[in-house]
Tab-separated table of N, CA and C in Angstrom:
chain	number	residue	atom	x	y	z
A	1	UNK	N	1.061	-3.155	17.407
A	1	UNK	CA	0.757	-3.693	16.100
A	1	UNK	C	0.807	-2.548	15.092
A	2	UNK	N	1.178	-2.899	13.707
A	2	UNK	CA	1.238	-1.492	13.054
A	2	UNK	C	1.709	-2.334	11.494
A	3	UNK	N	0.667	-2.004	10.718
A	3	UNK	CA	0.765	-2.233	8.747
A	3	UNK	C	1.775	-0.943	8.151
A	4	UNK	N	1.914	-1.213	7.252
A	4	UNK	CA	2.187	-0.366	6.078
A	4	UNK	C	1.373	0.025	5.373
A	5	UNK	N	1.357	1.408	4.571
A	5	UNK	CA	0.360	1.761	3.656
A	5	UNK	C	0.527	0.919	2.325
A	6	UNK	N	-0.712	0.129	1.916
A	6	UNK	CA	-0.180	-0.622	0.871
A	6	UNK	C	-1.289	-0.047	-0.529
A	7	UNK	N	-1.065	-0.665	-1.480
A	7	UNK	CA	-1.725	-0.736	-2.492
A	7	UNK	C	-1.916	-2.187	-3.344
A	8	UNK	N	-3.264	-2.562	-2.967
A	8	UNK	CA	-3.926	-4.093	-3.464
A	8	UNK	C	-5.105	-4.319	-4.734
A	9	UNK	N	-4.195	-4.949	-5.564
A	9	UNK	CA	-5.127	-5.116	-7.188
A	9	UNK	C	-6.989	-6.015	-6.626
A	10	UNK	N	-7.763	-5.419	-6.766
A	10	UNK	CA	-9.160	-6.125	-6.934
A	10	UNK	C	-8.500	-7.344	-7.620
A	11	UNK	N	-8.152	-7.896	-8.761
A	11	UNK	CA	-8.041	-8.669	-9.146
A	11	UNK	C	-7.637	-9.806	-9.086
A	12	UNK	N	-6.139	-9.473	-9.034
A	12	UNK	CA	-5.328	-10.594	-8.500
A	12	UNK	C	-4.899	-10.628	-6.995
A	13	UNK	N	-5.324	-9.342	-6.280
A	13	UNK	CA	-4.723	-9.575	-4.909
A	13	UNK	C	-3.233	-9.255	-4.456
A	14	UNK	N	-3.051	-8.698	-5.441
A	14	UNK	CA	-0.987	-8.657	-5.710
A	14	UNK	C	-0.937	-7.268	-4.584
A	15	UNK	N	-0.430	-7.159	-3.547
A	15	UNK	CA	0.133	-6.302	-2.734
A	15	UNK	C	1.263	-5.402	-2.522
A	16	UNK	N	1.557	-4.432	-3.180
A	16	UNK	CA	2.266	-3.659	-3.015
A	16	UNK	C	2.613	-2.418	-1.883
A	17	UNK	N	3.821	-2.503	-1.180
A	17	UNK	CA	3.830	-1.603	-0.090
A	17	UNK	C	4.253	-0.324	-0.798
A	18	UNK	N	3.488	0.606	0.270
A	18	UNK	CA	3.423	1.834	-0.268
A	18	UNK	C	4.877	2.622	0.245
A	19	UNK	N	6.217	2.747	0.061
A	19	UNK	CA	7.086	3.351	0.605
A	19	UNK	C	7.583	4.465	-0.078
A	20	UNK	N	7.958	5.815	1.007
A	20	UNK	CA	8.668	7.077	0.198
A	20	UNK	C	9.550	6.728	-0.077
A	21	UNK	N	10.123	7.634	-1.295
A	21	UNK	CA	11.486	7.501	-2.285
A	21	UNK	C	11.511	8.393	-2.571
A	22	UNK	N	11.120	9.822	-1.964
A	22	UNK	CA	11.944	10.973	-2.779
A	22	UNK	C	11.110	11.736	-4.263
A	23	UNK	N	10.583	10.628	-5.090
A	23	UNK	CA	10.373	11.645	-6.176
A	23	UNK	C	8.832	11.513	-6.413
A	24	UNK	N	7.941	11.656	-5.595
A	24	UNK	CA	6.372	12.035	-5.940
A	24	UNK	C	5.647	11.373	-4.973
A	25	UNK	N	4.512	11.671	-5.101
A	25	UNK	CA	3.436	10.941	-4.842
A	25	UNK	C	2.967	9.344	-3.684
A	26	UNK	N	4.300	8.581	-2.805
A	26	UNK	CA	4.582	7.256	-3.081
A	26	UNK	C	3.006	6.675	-3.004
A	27	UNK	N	1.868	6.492	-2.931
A	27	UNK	CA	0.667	6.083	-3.357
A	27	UNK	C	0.803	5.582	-5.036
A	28	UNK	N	0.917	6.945	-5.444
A	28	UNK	CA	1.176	6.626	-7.390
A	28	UNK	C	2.010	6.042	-7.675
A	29	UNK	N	3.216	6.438	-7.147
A	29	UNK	CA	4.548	4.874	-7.301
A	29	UNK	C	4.311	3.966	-7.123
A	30	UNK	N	3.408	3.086	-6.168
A	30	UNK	CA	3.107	1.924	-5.786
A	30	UNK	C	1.465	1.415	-6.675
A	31	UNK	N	1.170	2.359	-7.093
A	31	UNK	CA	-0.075	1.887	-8.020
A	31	UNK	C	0.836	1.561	-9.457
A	32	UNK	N	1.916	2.641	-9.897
A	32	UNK	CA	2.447	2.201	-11.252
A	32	UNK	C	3.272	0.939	-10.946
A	33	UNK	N	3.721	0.571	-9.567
A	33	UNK	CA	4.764	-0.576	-9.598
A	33	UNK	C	3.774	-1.725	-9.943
A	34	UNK	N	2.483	-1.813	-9.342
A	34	UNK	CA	1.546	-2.772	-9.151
A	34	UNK	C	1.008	-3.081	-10.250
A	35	UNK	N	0.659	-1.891	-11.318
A	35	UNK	CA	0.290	-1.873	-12.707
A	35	UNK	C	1.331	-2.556	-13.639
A	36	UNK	N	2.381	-2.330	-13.420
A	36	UNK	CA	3.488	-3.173	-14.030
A	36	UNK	C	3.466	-4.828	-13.989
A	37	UNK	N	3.061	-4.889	-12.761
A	37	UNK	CA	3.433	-6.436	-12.359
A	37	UNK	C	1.780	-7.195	-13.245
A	38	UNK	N	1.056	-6.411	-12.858
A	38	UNK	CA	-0.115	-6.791	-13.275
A	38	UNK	C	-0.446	-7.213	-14.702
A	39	UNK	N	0.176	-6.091	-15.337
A	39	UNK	CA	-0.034	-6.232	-16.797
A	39	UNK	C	0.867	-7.262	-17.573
A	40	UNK	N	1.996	-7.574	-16.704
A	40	UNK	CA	3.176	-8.469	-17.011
A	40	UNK	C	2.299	-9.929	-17.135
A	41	UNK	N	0.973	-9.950	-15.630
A	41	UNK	CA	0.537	-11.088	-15.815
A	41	UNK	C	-0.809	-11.517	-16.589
A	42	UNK	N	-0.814	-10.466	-17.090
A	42	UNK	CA	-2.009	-10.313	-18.399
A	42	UNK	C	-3.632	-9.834	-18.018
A	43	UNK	N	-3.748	-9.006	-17.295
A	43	UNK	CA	-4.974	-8.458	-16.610
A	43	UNK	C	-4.587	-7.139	-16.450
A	44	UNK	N	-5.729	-6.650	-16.648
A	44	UNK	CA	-6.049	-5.102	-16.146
A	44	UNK	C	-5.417	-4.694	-14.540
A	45	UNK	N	-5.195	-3.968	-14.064
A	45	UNK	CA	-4.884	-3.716	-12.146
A	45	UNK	C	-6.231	-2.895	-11.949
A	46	UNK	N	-6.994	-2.961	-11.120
A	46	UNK	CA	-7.224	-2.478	-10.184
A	46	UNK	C	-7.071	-2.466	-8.867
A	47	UNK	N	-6.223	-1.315	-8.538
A	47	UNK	CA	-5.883	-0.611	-7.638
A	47	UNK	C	-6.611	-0.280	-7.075
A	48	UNK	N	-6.456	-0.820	-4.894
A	48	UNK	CA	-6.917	0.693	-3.903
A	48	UNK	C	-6.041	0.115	-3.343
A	49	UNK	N	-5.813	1.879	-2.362
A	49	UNK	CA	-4.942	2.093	-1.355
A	49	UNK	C	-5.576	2.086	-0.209
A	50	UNK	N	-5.225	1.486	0.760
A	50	UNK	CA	-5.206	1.247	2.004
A	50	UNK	C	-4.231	1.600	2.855
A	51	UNK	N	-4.713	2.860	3.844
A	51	UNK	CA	-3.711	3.761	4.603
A	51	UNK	C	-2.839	2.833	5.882
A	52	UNK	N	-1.797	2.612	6.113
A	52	UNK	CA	-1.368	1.538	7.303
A	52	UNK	C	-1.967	2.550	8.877
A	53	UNK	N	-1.821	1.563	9.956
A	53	UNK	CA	-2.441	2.125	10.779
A	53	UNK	C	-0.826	1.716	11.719
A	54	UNK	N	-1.757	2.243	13.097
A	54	UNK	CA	-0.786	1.824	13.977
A	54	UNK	C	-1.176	1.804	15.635
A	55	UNK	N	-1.326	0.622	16.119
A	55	UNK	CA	-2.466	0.391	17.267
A	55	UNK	C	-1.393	0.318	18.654
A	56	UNK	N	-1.390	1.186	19.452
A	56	UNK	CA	-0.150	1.104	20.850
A	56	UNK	C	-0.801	1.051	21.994
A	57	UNK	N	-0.495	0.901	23.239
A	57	UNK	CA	-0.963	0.961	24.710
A	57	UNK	C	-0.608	2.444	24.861
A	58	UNK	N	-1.829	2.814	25.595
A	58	UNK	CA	-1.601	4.406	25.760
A	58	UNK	C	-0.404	4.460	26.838
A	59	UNK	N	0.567	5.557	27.057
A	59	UNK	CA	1.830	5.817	27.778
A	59	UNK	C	1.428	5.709	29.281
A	60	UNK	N	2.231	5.292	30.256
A	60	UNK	CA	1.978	4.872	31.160
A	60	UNK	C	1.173	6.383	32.211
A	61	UNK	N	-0.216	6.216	32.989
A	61	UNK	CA	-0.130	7.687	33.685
A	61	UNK	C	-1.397	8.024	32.688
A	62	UNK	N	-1.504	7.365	31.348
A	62	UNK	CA	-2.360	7.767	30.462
A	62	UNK	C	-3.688	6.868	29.906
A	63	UNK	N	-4.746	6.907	30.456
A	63	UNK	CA	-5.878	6.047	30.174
A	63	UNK	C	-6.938	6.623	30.076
């Protein structure tokens, strides 16, 4: 099993995945993408980030 790092408005709930691209921060990219959408729908964003995880069976030999 395994999420993505995302970024989710308190408000509206609007979910944005957190993905690298090369030019900064991608946490802050995905808070300004989210701020965009947000303000488009007439509310403030609040933003948090939530780190993705990633849950496996330990390797075989290994317990």
């Amino acid at each position: 099993m395994s999420a993505e790092p995302t970024v989710t408005c308190l408000t509206c709930k609007a979910v944005q995945i957190v993905t690298p691209d090369g030019r900064g921060f991608p946490p802050r990219i995905a808070t300004r993408k989210l701020a965009k959408r947000c303000t488009a729908a007439g509310h403030a964003c609040q933003p948090v980030y939530r780190a993705g995880f990633v849950v496996a069976a330990p390797a075989r030999g290994q317990a």
